[in-house]
Structures are given as structure tokens and as C-alpha cells.
Coordinates of C-alpha atoms in Angstrom, one line a residue:
Chain A
M26 CA 0.0 0.0 0.0
L27 CA 2.7 2.4 1.0
N28 CA 4.6 1.6 -2.1
I29 CA 1.6 2.7 -4.3
F30 CA 1.5 6.0 -2.5
D31 CA 5.2 6.4 -2.8
A32 CA 5.1 5.8 -6.5
L33 CA 2.2 8.3 -6.9
W34 CA 4.0 10.9 -4.9
G35 CA 7.1 10.4 -6.8
M36 CA 5.3 11.2 -10.0
F37 CA 4.3 14.7 -8.8
S38 CA 7.1 15.7 -6.5
N39 CA 10.1 17.6 -7.6
D40 CA 12.9 15.7 -5.9
L41 CA 15.9 17.8 -5.0
A42 CA 19.6 17.1 -4.7
I43 CA 21.6 19.6 -2.7
D44 CA 25.4 20.1 -2.5
L45 CA 25.9 21.8 0.8
G46 CA 29.4 23.0 0.1
T47 CA 31.7 25.3 2.1
A48 CA 32.0 27.8 -0.7
N49 CA 28.9 27.2 -2.9
T50 CA 25.6 25.6 -2.4
L51 CA 24.0 24.0 -5.5
V52 CA 20.5 22.7 -5.8
F53 CA 19.5 20.2 -8.5
M54 CA 15.9 19.6 -9.3
K55 CA 14.9 16.3 -11.0
G56 CA 13.9 17.0 -14.5
K57 CA 15.1 20.6 -14.4
G58 CA 18.8 20.5 -13.8
I59 CA 20.6 22.9 -11.6
V60 CA 18.2 25.5 -10.3
V61 CA 20.3 27.2 -7.6
S62 CA 24.1 27.9 -7.6
E63 CA 25.0 30.5 -5.0
P64 CA 27.7 31.1 -2.4
S65 CA 27.1 29.7 1.0
V66 CA 26.9 33.0 2.8
V67 CA 24.3 34.4 5.2
A68 CA 24.1 38.1 6.2
V69 CA 22.6 38.7 9.6
Q70 CA 21.5 42.0 11.1
T71 CA 21.5 42.5 14.8
G72 CA 18.8 44.8 16.0
Y73 CA 19.1 47.3 18.8
A74 CA 17.6 44.9 21.3
G75 CA 19.9 42.1 20.2
Q76 CA 17.4 40.3 18.0
R77 CA 18.9 38.8 14.9
K78 CA 17.4 38.6 11.5
V79 CA 18.6 37.2 8.3
L80 CA 19.1 40.0 5.8
A81 CA 20.4 38.2 2.7
V82 CA 21.5 34.7 1.6
G83 CA 23.7 33.7 -1.3
K84 CA 25.0 36.1 -3.9
D85 CA 23.7 39.2 -2.2
A86 CA 25.2 38.2 1.1
K87 CA 28.6 37.4 -0.5
E88 CA 28.7 41.0 -1.8
M89 CA 28.5 42.1 1.8
L90 CA 31.4 39.9 3.0
G91 CA 34.1 42.1 4.5
R92 CA 32.1 45.2 3.8
T93 CA 29.6 45.3 6.6
P94 CA 29.0 47.9 9.3
G95 CA 28.8 46.9 13.0
S96 CA 25.2 45.9 13.0
I97 CA 25.5 43.4 10.1
T98 CA 27.6 40.3 10.0
A99 CA 28.1 38.4 6.8
I100 CA 29.0 34.8 7.8
R101 CA 29.9 31.6 6.1
P102 CA 28.1 29.1 8.2
M103 CA 30.0 26.1 6.7
K104 CA 33.5 27.3 7.2
D105 CA 36.3 24.7 7.0
G106 CA 34.1 22.0 5.7
V107 CA 32.1 21.6 8.8
I108 CA 29.0 23.3 10.0
A109 CA 30.4 26.2 12.1
D110 CA 27.0 27.7 12.7
F111 CA 24.1 25.4 13.1
D112 CA 21.3 28.0 13.1
Y113 CA 22.4 29.8 10.0
T114 CA 23.1 26.6 8.1
E115 CA 19.6 25.6 8.8
E116 CA 18.4 29.0 7.8
M117 CA 20.3 28.9 4.5
L118 CA 19.1 25.4 3.7
R119 CA 15.6 26.4 4.3
Y120 CA 15.9 29.5 2.2
F121 CA 17.3 27.5 -0.8
I122 CA 14.7 24.8 -0.5
R123 CA 11.8 27.2 -0.3
K124 CA 13.2 29.2 -3.2
V125 CA 12.9 26.2 -5.5
H126 CA 10.1 24.4 -4.0
N127 CA 7.1 26.6 -3.4
R128 CA 4.8 25.4 -0.7
K129 CA 1.8 25.6 -3.0
N130 CA 3.1 22.3 -4.4
L131 CA 1.2 19.9 -2.3
V132 CA 3.7 17.1 -2.6
R133 CA 6.7 17.2 -0.4
P134 CA 10.0 16.5 -2.1
R135 CA 12.5 13.8 -1.5
I136 CA 15.8 15.4 -0.8
V137 CA 19.3 14.1 -1.2
I138 CA 21.9 16.2 0.6
C139 CA 25.6 15.9 0.1
V140 CA 27.6 16.4 3.2
P141 CA 31.4 16.5 3.9
S142 CA 32.7 13.1 4.9
G143 CA 34.1 14.2 8.3
I144 CA 30.7 15.3 9.5
T145 CA 29.6 14.4 13.1
Q146 CA 26.5 12.6 14.1
V147 CA 25.1 15.8 15.6
E148 CA 25.7 17.7 12.4
K149 CA 24.1 15.0 10.4
R150 CA 21.1 15.2 12.5
A151 CA 21.0 19.0 12.2
V152 CA 21.2 18.9 8.4
R153 CA 18.5 16.2 8.3
E154 CA 16.2 18.1 10.7
S155 CA 16.5 21.4 8.9
A156 CA 15.7 19.8 5.6
E157 CA 12.7 18.1 7.2
S158 CA 11.5 21.3 8.7
A159 CA 11.9 23.0 5.3
G160 CA 9.4 20.5 3.9
A161 CA 11.2 17.3 2.9
R162 CA 9.3 14.1 2.7
E163 CA 12.4 11.9 2.9
V164 CA 16.0 13.0 3.5
Y165 CA 19.0 11.1 2.4
L166 CA 22.6 12.1 3.2
I167 CA 25.5 11.1 1.0
E168 CA 29.1 11.8 1.3
Chain B
M21 CA 31.1 9.6 -3.3
A22 CA 28.7 12.0 -4.9
A23 CA 31.5 13.6 -6.8
A24 CA 32.5 10.2 -8.2
I25 CA 29.0 9.5 -9.4
G26 CA 28.8 13.0 -10.9
A27 CA 32.0 12.5 -12.7
G28 CA 30.6 9.5 -14.4
L29 CA 32.9 6.9 -12.8
P30 CA 31.7 3.3 -12.9
I31 CA 31.4 3.1 -9.1
T32 CA 29.2 0.1 -8.9
E33 CA 31.6 -2.1 -10.7
A34 CA 34.3 -4.2 -8.9
S35 CA 37.1 -1.9 -9.9
G36 CA 39.0 0.9 -8.2
N37 CA 38.1 4.5 -8.9
M38 CA 40.1 7.3 -7.3
I39 CA 38.5 10.7 -6.9
V40 CA 40.0 13.9 -5.5
D41 CA 37.4 16.5 -4.6
I42 CA 38.9 19.9 -3.7
G43 CA 36.2 21.9 -2.2
G44 CA 36.1 25.2 -0.4
G45 CA 37.0 24.0 3.0
T46 CA 38.2 20.4 2.6
T47 CA 39.9 18.2 0.1
E48 CA 38.6 14.6 0.1
V49 CA 40.5 11.8 -1.6
A50 CA 38.7 8.6 -1.9
V51 CA 39.1 5.2 -3.5
I52 CA 35.7 3.7 -4.4
S53 CA 34.7 0.3 -5.5
L54 CA 31.3 -1.6 -5.6
A55 CA 29.5 1.6 -4.5
G56 CA 31.5 1.8 -1.3
V57 CA 34.4 3.8 0.0
V58 CA 37.4 1.6 0.4
Y59 CA 39.7 4.2 1.7
S60 CA 39.3 7.9 2.1
Q61 CA 41.4 10.7 3.4
S62 CA 40.1 14.2 4.2
V63 CA 42.3 17.2 4.8
R64 CA 41.2 20.6 5.9
I65 CA 42.7 22.3 2.9
G66 CA 40.6 23.9 0.3
G67 CA 40.0 27.0 -1.7
D68 CA 39.7 29.1 1.5
K69 CA 43.1 27.9 2.8
L70 CA 44.6 28.9 -0.6
D71 CA 43.1 32.3 -0.3
E72 CA 44.3 32.7 3.2
S73 CA 47.8 31.7 2.2
I74 CA 47.8 34.4 -0.5
V75 CA 46.7 36.9 2.1
Q76 CA 49.5 35.8 4.5
Y77 CA 52.1 35.9 1.7
M78 CA 51.2 39.5 0.7
K79 CA 51.4 40.6 4.3
R80 CA 54.7 39.0 4.8
K81 CA 56.4 40.0 1.6
Y82 CA 54.9 43.4 0.8
N83 CA 53.3 44.5 4.1
L84 CA 50.1 44.7 2.1
L85 CA 46.8 43.7 3.7
I86 CA 44.3 42.4 1.2
G87 CA 40.8 41.0 1.7
E88 CA 39.8 37.4 1.2
R89 CA 37.7 38.2 -1.8
T90 CA 40.7 40.0 -3.5
A91 CA 42.8 37.0 -2.7
E92 CA 40.2 34.7 -4.3
A93 CA 40.2 36.9 -7.4
V94 CA 44.0 36.7 -7.6
K95 CA 43.9 32.9 -7.2
I96 CA 41.3 32.5 -9.9
G97 CA 43.0 35.1 -12.2
I98 CA 46.6 34.1 -12.1
G99 CA 46.9 31.2 -9.8
N100 CA 49.1 28.4 -11.1
V101 CA 50.5 25.5 -9.1
Y102 CA 53.1 24.1 -11.5
A103 CA 55.6 25.9 -13.7
A104 CA 54.9 24.1 -16.9
D105 CA 55.9 26.8 -19.3
D106 CA 57.5 30.2 -19.2
E107 CA 54.3 32.0 -19.3
V108 CA 54.1 34.6 -16.5
L109 CA 50.9 36.3 -15.8
S110 CA 50.6 39.4 -13.6
M111 CA 47.8 41.2 -12.0
E112 CA 47.2 44.4 -10.0
V113 CA 46.3 43.9 -6.4
K114 CA 44.7 46.6 -4.3
G115 CA 44.9 46.6 -0.5
R116 CA 46.0 48.5 2.5
D117 CA 49.7 49.2 3.3
L118 CA 50.4 48.0 6.8
V119 CA 53.3 50.4 7.3
S120 CA 51.7 53.7 6.1
G121 CA 48.1 52.6 6.6
I122 CA 47.2 54.0 3.1
P123 CA 45.5 52.0 0.4
K124 CA 47.7 51.2 -2.5
T125 CA 48.1 49.1 -5.6
L126 CA 50.8 46.5 -6.3
E127 CA 51.6 44.3 -9.3
I128 CA 52.2 40.6 -8.6
N129 CA 52.9 37.7 -10.9
S130 CA 51.9 34.1 -11.1
G131 CA 55.2 32.8 -9.8
E132 CA 54.7 34.6 -6.5
I133 CA 51.2 33.2 -6.2
R134 CA 52.6 29.8 -6.9
E135 CA 55.1 30.2 -4.1
A136 CA 52.4 31.5 -1.8
M137 CA 50.1 28.5 -2.4
S138 CA 52.9 25.9 -2.4
E139 CA 52.4 24.8 1.2
P140 CA 48.6 24.0 1.1
I141 CA 49.1 22.5 -2.4
N142 CA 51.8 20.2 -1.0
T143 CA 49.4 19.0 1.7
I144 CA 46.9 18.0 -1.0
V145 CA 49.5 16.2 -2.9
E146 CA 50.6 14.4 0.3
A147 CA 47.0 13.4 1.0
V148 CA 46.8 11.8 -2.5
R149 CA 50.1 10.0 -1.9
I150 CA 49.0 8.6 1.5
T151 CA 45.7 7.4 -0.1
L152 CA 47.6 5.6 -2.8
E153 CA 49.9 4.0 -0.3
R154 CA 47.0 2.6 1.7
T155 CA 45.0 1.4 -1.3
P156 CA 44.8 -2.4 -1.5
P157 CA 47.0 -3.7 -4.4
E158 CA 44.2 -4.9 -6.7
L159 CA 42.5 -1.5 -6.6
A160 CA 45.9 0.2 -7.0
A161 CA 46.4 -1.8 -10.2
D162 CA 43.0 -0.5 -11.5
I163 CA 44.0 3.1 -10.6
V164 CA 47.2 2.8 -12.6
D165 CA 45.1 2.2 -15.7
K166 CA 42.2 4.6 -14.9
G167 CA 44.1 7.3 -13.1
I168 CA 42.9 10.0 -10.8
V169 CA 39.9 12.2 -11.4
L170 CA 39.8 15.7 -10.0
A171 CA 36.5 17.4 -9.0
G172 CA 35.4 20.4 -7.0
G173 CA 36.3 24.0 -7.5
G174 CA 39.9 23.4 -6.8
A175 CA 40.1 21.3 -10.0
Y176 CA 40.0 24.6 -11.9
L177 CA 43.5 25.5 -10.4
K178 CA 45.7 25.9 -13.3
N179 CA 48.2 23.0 -13.9
L180 CA 47.0 21.1 -10.8
D181 CA 46.5 18.0 -13.0
L182 CA 50.1 18.4 -14.3
L183 CA 51.5 18.7 -10.8
L184 CA 49.7 15.5 -9.7
R185 CA 50.8 13.7 -12.8
E186 CA 54.4 14.7 -12.1
E187 CA 54.2 13.7 -8.4
T188 CA 52.4 10.4 -8.8
G189 CA 53.2 9.3 -12.4
L190 CA 49.5 8.4 -12.9
P191 CA 47.2 9.7 -15.5
V192 CA 45.2 12.6 -14.1
T193 CA 42.0 13.9 -15.6
V194 CA 39.7 16.8 -14.6
A195 CA 36.0 15.9 -14.4
E196 CA 33.7 17.6 -16.8
D197 CA 32.2 20.6 -15.0
P198 CA 34.0 20.0 -11.7
L199 CA 32.0 22.6 -9.7
S200 CA 28.7 20.9 -10.3
C201 CA 30.0 17.3 -10.2
V202 CA 28.8 16.7 -6.7
V203 CA 25.3 18.0 -7.2
Y204 CA 24.9 16.2 -10.5
G205 CA 26.0 13.0 -8.7
S206 CA 23.4 13.5 -6.0
G207 CA 20.9 14.3 -8.7
K208 CA 21.7 11.1 -10.5
V209 CA 21.1 8.9 -7.5
L210 CA 17.6 10.4 -7.2
D211 CA 16.7 8.5 -10.4
H212 CA 18.1 5.3 -9.0
I213 CA 16.5 4.8 -5.6
D214 CA 18.2 1.4 -5.0
L215 CA 21.6 3.0 -5.6
L216 CA 20.6 5.9 -3.3
R217 CA 19.7 3.5 -0.5
Q218 CA 23.1 1.8 -1.0
V219 CA 25.2 4.9 -0.9
A220 CA 23.3 6.9 1.7
V221 CA 24.9 7.6 5.0
P222 CA 23.2 5.6 7.7
S223 CA 22.0 7.7 10.6

């Protein structure tokens, strides 16, 4: 029974493959090819009360790298091949997934994420969970 | 693993494939056979480290402080890791003078950049050599025939294939479209769900 549903879903869903790289993040959509290829950079603005909000992700954020005033920090959450900043990696991943997979699409995608081979259990879990919270039906990690 | 699939290597066959993926933060060298990793080595050297070494070099030699983005532009523009011919490229670099504190422009050439990057590049070569040393003999024999495949953004480094060929004596090829290799590989396994289950990392 489950298999029938899976097959049905598979027909409608836009499965994604994501290369979560240190320098660039690429997203491949089944049947469409590469749909996103942007630097892995997140720009964060700190408000007067200390609240933080994501200002830009990808190319726009890379432009800001090294050129930010005190209230904004442009960070590369994946520095040195490991996830240096959990929250922003998650934020970035969600941003890219949302960008290519609009929520109007009822069927949730199956997502394959490519992670660095030295990644720890905790980081694996973080990547998996952020993809799930961004709307993945199934998440697979490959090295 | 994904890079190997993306590069079109026959990873499911019973023969050795060697892939070197030079990414932004790490370089991963792996020997793959029967859809599994036989031996792999990961070093924390990648594009970022190369940029950083250019920044350090400029600081040491010219007292010029340059940004990471400028360093990256220099690496992409005139970076060269092996002196194959007499061609010398040069480029203007803008930064801040550490002594006077005033912004200025300098002209540097590819020979200097090669010198600046030599240390991290040697680490990559070393990682390849260690992997070759630890590869079981049958697979090593396959690699002698098939050679090493380079992927990742670092594969764009000029003459890196020549350097590795010189150091190892093995044929070295650069994958087609090395930057997107990994994502194409991951995309390819989406079509083959059984292969995906085989290569996915257990959690």
C-alpha cells in the first residue's frame, strides 16, 4: 500500500539534490537540472535589542562579505568543511529549499543532501532536521 | 562519493576509482569500488586555505593587507600551481599598506602566487600520496590504468593536473564541469532509488 502512495507521490514531487558546500551551495531539481548555484553566505542583522534577523542569503550576502558595518555580519556558516554555525546553516538550507520548492506544491520532495565526509552525528542530525523542517518528505545524506 | 557519481565513474563495478574532490574547506581523496568507499582521506585544505595563504604571503612580503575576496580573485585570475611553461601572468592587487596605513596598488605575478600557495598544495599532494599508499593492491592496479579524477572548484586551479601527474606518475583527468559534479552526482542517484539506499549515509 505504502509503495503505491510512494510511486504516486514520486510522479508529482520535484525531488531535490543539494550540495551543501563550504563555498557554494548548489541545488539540482529532478527534470530541471541545476536551479540554484549560490555562495554559502548568510548576512545577519542584529537589532538594537539584540534580536537577529537574516538579511540576505547567497550572492547578495557574498557581496556584503568584508564590507559590513557593525550591525550586520556576513557569515559563512559552513567554514572549514564543517558546520560552524548550526542556526544559519539551517536558515540557509531552508531558504534555498523554499526558493525552488514553493509550498503551493502539495507534494513534499524527497531530498538528497551531500555532506562533507568528516561530518559528526550531531551535524548529520542538524542537516536532516533542517531539511525536514523545510518540507522534505524523505531525507538522504550522502558523502 | 557523490563527486564520483557526478564525474561518471563506474562506481558500482568491482574496480577501483580514485577521486579527489577539492572543495572550499576540505579536500577529500577517496578510492571507491562496488558503490562503497574503500579508503578515504580528508584534509582541511581547500579554496579558503589557498586564499588565506595568499593573504599571508602578501602581508609577509609586501606588508600589504588584502581582503579574502581579493585573494580569491587573484587565485582565480593568475593562480598556477606548477611551472609548466615560461608564461608569467601578472595582476594588479589593491589593498592597505600595513606600514603607512594607506590603500595602494601592487603588481604581482603568477610565480609569486605559486610560491604563496605551495604549502597547502603540498598538503593536498601528500593526501593523494597517502591514499595511494594505503590502497589495496588490486585496486591500486586499477588506478594505474584509470588514473585519478579531479573534481570540485579546486580542479580549476591551473596545472594542478600536471602537478599531480608529475608527483604520482599516474594519469590525471579533470572531471567535466568539476564545480557541479557533486550536485549532478546527487541528482543522478535520485533517479536510482536502489543505488541511493546503497550509498546513503546511515543515521
